[in-house]
């Protein structure tokens, strides 16, 4: 049996020492790096408990006043949140204004967003101003939009629910991302389910969130084809109640007409957040083709029937779906996000 020489033993010890030193040094560096680049805090209900404890009251002071002065602020802000979250996530990118001289427009100026009511944008702008005076540079525009939308649901008669906070504002806003991520007024149920599923939302979430159409209005261009030549056949949509058809034709001619004319999504209780929308669908009184289709498709019809019968079930499902909606691709931390002082401008 051979005995190792002193020289080989010394080399082995030196190699082992160097290896251990390397491992310890790398571990120390990784630990130090981890401490200096801590992951952003998770979203939570009490995210601003110390940094801006009055946040929800500050936003409420604006939403309550806006609702009194202009009730359309409610559906406008809820729709604004939906359009924000479905395009790149809930990061307030919908609020960024396009800059003159640049070829690429922002989300706000995309064709599909040009009908968004100014009252929604004004709500966030005013709330941000109030919050900045008390808590400068702390609260994101994205969180303010989520809180304001919740406030309006409740002010219009819907459920009050707690919202998670801690979003940062996104650094990207381009019009080109919008078209493929927003439902159409004539979308089929297949198209709707596919789109909602791509955002992590279920068929039940789809039907519940569609219930936001219990308040709000649509321009004639979004449903006029149903009145005169549905699917290019020269006849009105047979799945529209005749009385509703007659009433809508009085305000929305086939050609010409006032482009500012709007009709309520819910003809029975247009200013009340309730489950009447689903009862209307059962009576063929849905305004948009995409809404009415929910009452006939076997995947969505049972859910429509359930919500039409039970307002509590609708509210419960709506709250759950809004929570999931508000968590789509949220931005966290300065590496990917920002905290805008002016919601319409990047930092």
JSON list of N, CA and C in Angstrom, two decimals, residues 75-131:
[
{"chain": "A", "resi": 75, "resn": "UNK", "atom": "N", "xyz": [-69.91, 53.87, -13.90]},
{"chain": "A", "resi": 75, "resn": "UNK", "atom": "CA", "xyz": [-69.58, 52.93, -14.98]},
{"chain": "A", "resi": 75, "resn": "UNK", "atom": "C", "xyz": [-68.31, 53.31, -15.73]},
{"chain": "A", "resi": 76, "resn": "UNK", "atom": "N", "xyz": [-68.03, 54.62, -15.82]},
{"chain": "A", "resi": 76, "resn": "UNK", "atom": "CA", "xyz": [-66.84, 55.07, -16.55]},
{"chain": "A", "resi": 76, "resn": "UNK", "atom": "C", "xyz": [-65.56, 54.56, -15.88]},
{"chain": "A", "resi": 77, "resn": "UNK", "atom": "N", "xyz": [-65.52, 54.60, -14.55]},
{"chain": "A", "resi": 77, "resn": "UNK", "atom": "CA", "xyz": [-64.32, 54.20, -13.82]},
{"chain": "A", "resi": 77, "resn": "UNK", "atom": "C", "xyz": [-64.19, 52.68, -13.77]},
{"chain": "A", "resi": 78, "resn": "UNK", "atom": "N", "xyz": [-65.31, 51.98, -13.62]},
{"chain": "A", "resi": 78, "resn": "UNK", "atom": "CA", "xyz": [-65.27, 50.51, -13.62]},
{"chain": "A", "resi": 78, "resn": "UNK", "atom": "C", "xyz": [-64.78, 50.01, -14.97]},
{"chain": "A", "resi": 79, "resn": "UNK", "atom": "N", "xyz": [-65.27, 50.60, -16.05]},
{"chain": "A", "resi": 79, "resn": "UNK", "atom": "CA", "xyz": [-64.83, 50.21, -17.38]},
{"chain": "A", "resi": 79, "resn": "UNK", "atom": "C", "xyz": [-63.36, 50.56, -17.60]},
{"chain": "A", "resi": 80, "resn": "UNK", "atom": "N", "xyz": [-62.94, 51.69, -17.06]},
{"chain": "A", "resi": 80, "resn": "UNK", "atom": "CA", "xyz": [-61.54, 52.11, -17.17]},
{"chain": "A", "resi": 80, "resn": "UNK", "atom": "C", "xyz": [-60.61, 51.07, -16.52]},
{"chain": "A", "resi": 81, "resn": "UNK", "atom": "N", "xyz": [-61.02, 50.58, -15.36]},
{"chain": "A", "resi": 81, "resn": "UNK", "atom": "CA", "xyz": [-60.22, 49.55, -14.68]},
{"chain": "A", "resi": 81, "resn": "UNK", "atom": "C", "xyz": [-60.14, 48.29, -15.54]},
{"chain": "A", "resi": 82, "resn": "UNK", "atom": "N", "xyz": [-61.27, 47.87, -16.08]},
{"chain": "A", "resi": 82, "resn": "UNK", "atom": "CA", "xyz": [-61.30, 46.66, -16.92]},
{"chain": "A", "resi": 82, "resn": "UNK", "atom": "C", "xyz": [-60.35, 46.81, -18.11]},
{"chain": "A", "resi": 83, "resn": "UNK", "atom": "N", "xyz": [-60.43, 47.93, -18.80]},
{"chain": "A", "resi": 83, "resn": "UNK", "atom": "CA", "xyz": [-59.57, 48.16, -19.96]},
{"chain": "A", "resi": 83, "resn": "UNK", "atom": "C", "xyz": [-58.10, 48.26, -19.57]},
{"chain": "A", "resi": 84, "resn": "UNK", "atom": "N", "xyz": [-57.82, 48.76, -18.38]},
{"chain": "A", "resi": 84, "resn": "UNK", "atom": "CA", "xyz": [-56.44, 48.82, -17.91]},
{"chain": "A", "resi": 84, "resn": "UNK", "atom": "C", "xyz": [-55.90, 47.42, -17.64]},
{"chain": "A", "resi": 85, "resn": "UNK", "atom": "N", "xyz": [-56.64, 46.64, -16.86]},
{"chain": "A", "resi": 85, "resn": "UNK", "atom": "CA", "xyz": [-56.16, 45.33, -16.43]},
{"chain": "A", "resi": 85, "resn": "UNK", "atom": "C", "xyz": [-56.04, 44.33, -17.57]},
{"chain": "A", "resi": 86, "resn": "UNK", "atom": "N", "xyz": [-56.91, 44.42, -18.57]},
{"chain": "A", "resi": 86, "resn": "UNK", "atom": "CA", "xyz": [-56.88, 43.45, -19.66]},
{"chain": "A", "resi": 86, "resn": "UNK", "atom": "C", "xyz": [-55.74, 43.70, -20.64]},
{"chain": "A", "resi": 87, "resn": "UNK", "atom": "N", "xyz": [-55.16, 44.88, -20.60]},
{"chain": "A", "resi": 87, "resn": "UNK", "atom": "CA", "xyz": [-54.05, 45.20, -21.51]},
{"chain": "A", "resi": 87, "resn": "UNK", "atom": "C", "xyz": [-52.76, 45.36, -20.70]},
{"chain": "A", "resi": 88, "resn": "UNK", "atom": "N", "xyz": [-52.02, 44.29, -20.58]},
{"chain": "A", "resi": 88, "resn": "UNK", "atom": "CA", "xyz": [-50.73, 44.36, -19.88]},
{"chain": "A", "resi": 88, "resn": "UNK", "atom": "C", "xyz": [-50.81, 44.28, -18.38]},
{"chain": "A", "resi": 89, "resn": "UNK", "atom": "N", "xyz": [-52.00, 44.24, -17.82]},
{"chain": "A", "resi": 89, "resn": "UNK", "atom": "CA", "xyz": [-52.14, 44.13, -16.37]},
{"chain": "A", "resi": 89, "resn": "UNK", "atom": "C", "xyz": [-52.62, 45.42, -15.72]},
{"chain": "A", "resi": 90, "resn": "UNK", "atom": "N", "xyz": [-52.93, 45.33, -14.42]},
{"chain": "A", "resi": 90, "resn": "UNK", "atom": "CA", "xyz": [-53.48, 46.47, -13.67]},
{"chain": "A", "resi": 90, "resn": "UNK", "atom": "C", "xyz": [-52.33, 47.38, -13.23]},
{"chain": "A", "resi": 91, "resn": "UNK", "atom": "N", "xyz": [-51.90, 48.23, -14.15]},
{"chain": "A", "resi": 91, "resn": "UNK", "atom": "CA", "xyz": [-50.72, 49.07, -13.90]},
{"chain": "A", "resi": 91, "resn": "UNK", "atom": "C", "xyz": [-50.92, 50.54, -14.25]},
{"chain": "A", "resi": 92, "resn": "UNK", "atom": "N", "xyz": [-52.17, 50.94, -14.43]},
{"chain": "A", "resi": 92, "resn": "UNK", "atom": "CA", "xyz": [-52.51, 52.34, -14.75]},
{"chain": "A", "resi": 92, "resn": "UNK", "atom": "C", "xyz": [-51.90, 52.83, -16.05]},
{"chain": "A", "resi": 93, "resn": "UNK", "atom": "N", "xyz": [-51.52, 51.90, -16.94]},
{"chain": "A", "resi": 93, "resn": "UNK", "atom": "CA", "xyz": [-50.96, 52.29, -18.24]},
{"chain": "A", "resi": 93, "resn": "UNK", "atom": "C", "xyz": [-52.02, 52.94, -19.13]},
{"chain": "A", "resi": 94, "resn": "UNK", "atom": "N", "xyz": [-53.30, 52.68, -18.84]},
{"chain": "A", "resi": 94, "resn": "UNK", "atom": "CA", "xyz": [-54.39, 53.28, -19.59]},
{"chain": "A", "resi": 94, "resn": "UNK", "atom": "C", "xyz": [-54.46, 54.79, -19.39]},
{"chain": "A", "resi": 95, "resn": "UNK", "atom": "N", "xyz": [-53.85, 55.29, -18.32]},
{"chain": "A", "resi": 95, "resn": "UNK", "atom": "CA", "xyz": [-53.95, 56.70, -17.97]},
{"chain": "A", "resi": 95, "resn": "UNK", "atom": "C", "xyz": [-52.90, 57.58, -18.66]},
{"chain": "A", "resi": 96, "resn": "UNK", "atom": "N", "xyz": [-51.87, 56.96, -19.22]},
{"chain": "A", "resi": 96, "resn": "UNK", "atom": "CA", "xyz": [-50.78, 57.72, -19.84]},
{"chain": "A", "resi": 96, "resn": "UNK", "atom": "C", "xyz": [-51.26, 58.41, -21.11]},
{"chain": "A", "resi": 97, "resn": "UNK", "atom": "N", "xyz": [-50.99, 59.70, -21.22]},
{"chain": "A", "resi": 97, "resn": "UNK", "atom": "CA", "xyz": [-51.37, 60.48, -22.41]},
{"chain": "A", "resi": 97, "resn": "UNK", "atom": "C", "xyz": [-50.28, 60.38, -23.47]},
{"chain": "A", "resi": 98, "resn": "UNK", "atom": "N", "xyz": [-50.71, 60.36, -24.73]},
{"chain": "A", "resi": 98, "resn": "UNK", "atom": "CA", "xyz": [-49.74, 60.32, -25.83]},
{"chain": "A", "resi": 98, "resn": "UNK", "atom": "C", "xyz": [-49.00, 61.64, -25.92]},
{"chain": "A", "resi": 99, "resn": "UNK", "atom": "N", "xyz": [-47.74, 61.57, -26.32]},
{"chain": "A", "resi": 99, "resn": "UNK", "atom": "CA", "xyz": [-46.94, 62.77, -26.48]},
{"chain": "A", "resi": 99, "resn": "UNK", "atom": "C", "xyz": [-46.88, 63.18, -27.94]},
{"chain": "A", "resi": 100, "resn": "UNK", "atom": "N", "xyz": [-47.00, 64.47, -28.19]},
{"chain": "A", "resi": 100, "resn": "UNK", "atom": "CA", "xyz": [-46.93, 64.98, -29.55]},
{"chain": "A", "resi": 100, "resn": "UNK", "atom": "C", "xyz": [-45.57, 64.70, -30.17]},
{"chain": "A", "resi": 101, "resn": "UNK", "atom": "N", "xyz": [-45.57, 64.37, -31.46]},
{"chain": "A", "resi": 101, "resn": "UNK", "atom": "CA", "xyz": [-44.30, 64.12, -32.15]},
{"chain": "A", "resi": 101, "resn": "UNK", "atom": "C", "xyz": [-43.88, 62.67, -32.15]},
{"chain": "A", "resi": 102, "resn": "UNK", "atom": "N", "xyz": [-44.57, 61.82, -31.37]},
{"chain": "A", "resi": 102, "resn": "UNK", "atom": "CA", "xyz": [-44.23, 60.41, -31.34]},
{"chain": "A", "resi": 102, "resn": "UNK", "atom": "C", "xyz": [-45.21, 59.61, -32.19]},
{"chain": "A", "resi": 103, "resn": "UNK", "atom": "N", "xyz": [-44.68, 58.66, -32.96]},
{"chain": "A", "resi": 103, "resn": "UNK", "atom": "CA", "xyz": [-45.52, 57.86, -33.84]},
{"chain": "A", "resi": 103, "resn": "UNK", "atom": "C", "xyz": [-46.41, 56.91, -33.05]},
{"chain": "A", "resi": 104, "resn": "UNK", "atom": "N", "xyz": [-45.87, 56.32, -32.00]},
{"chain": "A", "resi": 104, "resn": "UNK", "atom": "CA", "xyz": [-46.61, 55.33, -31.22]},
{"chain": "A", "resi": 104, "resn": "UNK", "atom": "C", "xyz": [-47.52, 56.00, -30.21]},
{"chain": "A", "resi": 105, "resn": "UNK", "atom": "N", "xyz": [-48.83, 55.75, -30.35]},
{"chain": "A", "resi": 105, "resn": "UNK", "atom": "CA", "xyz": [-49.80, 56.29, -29.40]},
{"chain": "A", "resi": 105, "resn": "UNK", "atom": "C", "xyz": [-49.83, 55.42, -28.15]},
{"chain": "A", "resi": 106, "resn": "UNK", "atom": "N", "xyz": [-50.36, 55.95, -27.06]},
{"chain": "A", "resi": 106, "resn": "UNK", "atom": "CA", "xyz": [-50.51, 55.19, -25.83]},
{"chain": "A", "resi": 106, "resn": "UNK", "atom": "C", "xyz": [-51.86, 54.46, -25.84]},
{"chain": "A", "resi": 107, "resn": "UNK", "atom": "N", "xyz": [-52.05, 53.59, -24.87]},
{"chain": "A", "resi": 107, "resn": "UNK", "atom": "CA", "xyz": [-53.30, 52.82, -24.77]},
{"chain": "A", "resi": 107, "resn": "UNK", "atom": "C", "xyz": [-54.54, 53.72, -24.78]},
{"chain": "A", "resi": 108, "resn": "UNK", "atom": "N", "xyz": [-54.44, 54.82, -24.08]},
{"chain": "A", "resi": 108, "resn": "UNK", "atom": "CA", "xyz": [-55.57, 55.74, -23.95]},
{"chain": "A", "resi": 108, "resn": "UNK", "atom": "C", "xyz": [-56.11, 56.17, -25.31]},
{"chain": "A", "resi": 109, "resn": "UNK", "atom": "N", "xyz": [-55.23, 56.33, -26.30]},
{"chain": "A", "resi": 109, "resn": "UNK", "atom": "CA", "xyz": [-55.63, 56.83, -27.61]},
{"chain": "A", "resi": 109, "resn": "UNK", "atom": "C", "xyz": [-55.82, 55.73, -28.65]},
{"chain": "A", "resi": 110, "resn": "UNK", "atom": "N", "xyz": [-55.83, 54.48, -28.22]},
{"chain": "A", "resi": 110, "resn": "UNK", "atom": "CA", "xyz": [-56.13, 53.38, -29.13]},
{"chain": "A", "resi": 110, "resn": "UNK", "atom": "C", "xyz": [-57.59, 53.48, -29.57]},
{"chain": "A", "resi": 111, "resn": "UNK", "atom": "N", "xyz": [-57.89, 53.00, -30.75]},
{"chain": "A", "resi": 111, "resn": "UNK", "atom": "CA", "xyz": [-59.25, 53.09, -31.30]},
{"chain": "A", "resi": 111, "resn": "UNK", "atom": "C", "xyz": [-60.29, 52.52, -30.33]},
{"chain": "A", "resi": 112, "resn": "UNK", "atom": "N", "xyz": [-59.97, 51.39, -29.71]},
{"chain": "A", "resi": 112, "resn": "UNK", "atom": "CA", "xyz": [-60.93, 50.72, -28.82]},
{"chain": "A", "resi": 112, "resn": "UNK", "atom": "C", "xyz": [-61.12, 51.46, -27.49]},
{"chain": "A", "resi": 113, "resn": "UNK", "atom": "N", "xyz": [-60.30, 52.44, -27.21]},
{"chain": "A", "resi": 113, "resn": "UNK", "atom": "CA", "xyz": [-60.41, 53.16, -25.94]},
{"chain": "A", "resi": 113, "resn": "UNK", "atom": "C", "xyz": [-60.91, 54.59, -26.10]},
{"chain": "A", "resi": 114, "resn": "UNK", "atom": "N", "xyz": [-61.19, 54.99, -27.31]},
{"chain": "A", "resi": 114, "resn": "UNK", "atom": "CA", "xyz": [-61.58, 56.39, -27.54]},
{"chain": "A", "resi": 114, "resn": "UNK", "atom": "C", "xyz": [-62.97, 56.72, -27.02]},
{"chain": "A", "resi": 115, "resn": "UNK", "atom": "N", "xyz": [-63.77, 55.70, -26.73]},
{"chain": "A", "resi": 115, "resn": "UNK", "atom": "CA", "xyz": [-65.10, 55.93, -26.17]},
{"chain": "A", "resi": 115, "resn": "UNK", "atom": "C", "xyz": [-65.09, 55.94, -24.64]},
{"chain": "A", "resi": 116, "resn": "UNK", "atom": "N", "xyz": [-63.93, 55.71, -24.03]},
{"chain": "A", "resi": 116, "resn": "UNK", "atom": "CA", "xyz": [-63.87, 55.74, -22.57]},
{"chain": "A", "resi": 116, "resn": "UNK", "atom": "C", "xyz": [-64.22, 57.15, -22.08]},
{"chain": "A", "resi": 117, "resn": "UNK", "atom": "N", "xyz": [-65.13, 57.22, -21.14]},
{"chain": "A", "resi": 117, "resn": "UNK", "atom": "CA", "xyz": [-65.63, 58.52, -20.68]},
{"chain": "A", "resi": 117, "resn": "UNK", "atom": "C", "xyz": [-64.58, 59.26, -19.86]},
{"chain": "A", "resi": 118, "resn": "UNK", "atom": "N", "xyz": [-64.54, 60.57, -20.03]},
{"chain": "A", "resi": 118, "resn": "UNK", "atom": "CA", "xyz": [-63.57, 61.40, -19.33]},
{"chain": "A", "resi": 118, "resn": "UNK", "atom": "C", "xyz": [-63.76, 61.36, -17.82]},
{"chain": "A", "resi": 119, "resn": "UNK", "atom": "N", "xyz": [-64.99, 61.07, -17.38]},
{"chain": "A", "resi": 119, "resn": "UNK", "atom": "CA", "xyz": [-65.27, 61.04, -15.94]},
{"chain": "A", "resi": 119, "resn": "UNK", "atom": "C", "xyz": [-64.42, 60.01, -15.19]},
{"chain": "A", "resi": 120, "resn": "UNK", "atom": "N", "xyz": [-64.09, 58.92, -15.87]},
{"chain": "A", "resi": 120, "resn": "UNK", "atom": "CA", "xyz": [-63.24, 57.92, -15.24]},
{"chain": "A", "resi": 120, "resn": "UNK", "atom": "C", "xyz": [-61.83, 58.45, -15.01]},
{"chain": "A", "resi": 121, "resn": "UNK", "atom": "N", "xyz": [-61.28, 59.07, -16.03]},
{"chain": "A", "resi": 121, "resn": "UNK", "atom": "CA", "xyz": [-59.94, 59.67, -15.92]},
{"chain": "A", "resi": 121, "resn": "UNK", "atom": "C", "xyz": [-59.92, 60.79, -14.89]},
{"chain": "A", "resi": 122, "resn": "UNK", "atom": "N", "xyz": [-60.99, 61.59, -14.88]},
{"chain": "A", "resi": 122, "resn": "UNK", "atom": "CA", "xyz": [-61.07, 62.70, -13.93]},
{"chain": "A", "resi": 122, "resn": "UNK", "atom": "C", "xyz": [-61.14, 62.22, -12.49]},
{"chain": "A", "resi": 123, "resn": "UNK", "atom": "N", "xyz": [-61.84, 61.12, -12.27]},
{"chain": "A", "resi": 123, "resn": "UNK", "atom": "CA", "xyz": [-61.92, 60.57, -10.92]},
{"chain": "A", "resi": 123, "resn": "UNK", "atom": "C", "xyz": [-60.52, 60.24, -10.39]},
{"chain": "A", "resi": 124, "resn": "UNK", "atom": "N", "xyz": [-59.73, 59.55, -11.20]},
{"chain": "A", "resi": 124, "resn": "UNK", "atom": "CA", "xyz": [-58.38, 59.15, -10.76]},
{"chain": "A", "resi": 124, "resn": "UNK", "atom": "C", "xyz": [-57.50, 60.38, -10.59]},
{"chain": "A", "resi": 125, "resn": "UNK", "atom": "N", "xyz": [-57.61, 61.33, -11.51]},
{"chain": "A", "resi": 125, "resn": "UNK", "atom": "CA", "xyz": [-56.78, 62.54, -11.42]},
{"chain": "A", "resi": 125, "resn": "UNK", "atom": "C", "xyz": [-57.07, 63.30, -10.14]},
{"chain": "A", "resi": 126, "resn": "UNK", "atom": "N", "xyz": [-58.34, 63.49, -9.82]},
{"chain": "A", "resi": 126, "resn": "UNK", "atom": "CA", "xyz": [-58.70, 64.24, -8.63]},
{"chain": "A", "resi": 126, "resn": "UNK", "atom": "C", "xyz": [-58.32, 63.50, -7.35]},
{"chain": "A", "resi": 127, "resn": "UNK", "atom": "N", "xyz": [-58.53, 62.19, -7.36]},
{"chain": "A", "resi": 127, "resn": "UNK", "atom": "CA", "xyz": [-58.18, 61.39, -6.19]},
{"chain": "A", "resi": 127, "resn": "UNK", "atom": "C", "xyz": [-56.67, 61.41, -5.97]},
{"chain": "A", "resi": 128, "resn": "UNK", "atom": "N", "xyz": [-55.91, 61.34, -7.04]},
{"chain": "A", "resi": 128, "resn": "UNK", "atom": "CA", "xyz": [-54.45, 61.36, -6.94]},
{"chain": "A", "resi": 128, "resn": "UNK", "atom": "C", "xyz": [-53.98, 62.68, -6.35]},
{"chain": "A", "resi": 129, "resn": "UNK", "atom": "N", "xyz": [-54.57, 63.78, -6.76]},
{"chain": "A", "resi": 129, "resn": "UNK", "atom": "CA", "xyz": [-54.20, 65.10, -6.23]},
{"chain": "A", "resi": 129, "resn": "UNK", "atom": "C", "xyz": [-54.43, 65.16, -4.73]},
{"chain": "A", "resi": 130, "resn": "UNK", "atom": "N", "xyz": [-55.57, 64.66, -4.28]},
{"chain": "A", "resi": 130, "resn": "UNK", "atom": "CA", "xyz": [-55.90, 64.67, -2.85]},
{"chain": "A", "resi": 130, "resn": "UNK", "atom": "C", "xyz": [-54.92, 63.78, -2.07]},
{"chain": "A", "resi": 131, "resn": "UNK", "atom": "N", "xyz": [-54.63, 62.60, -2.60]},
{"chain": "A", "resi": 131, "resn": "UNK", "atom": "CA", "xyz": [-53.73, 61.66, -1.93]},
{"chain": "A", "resi": 131, "resn": "UNK", "atom": "C", "xyz": [-52.31, 62.22, -1.87]}
]
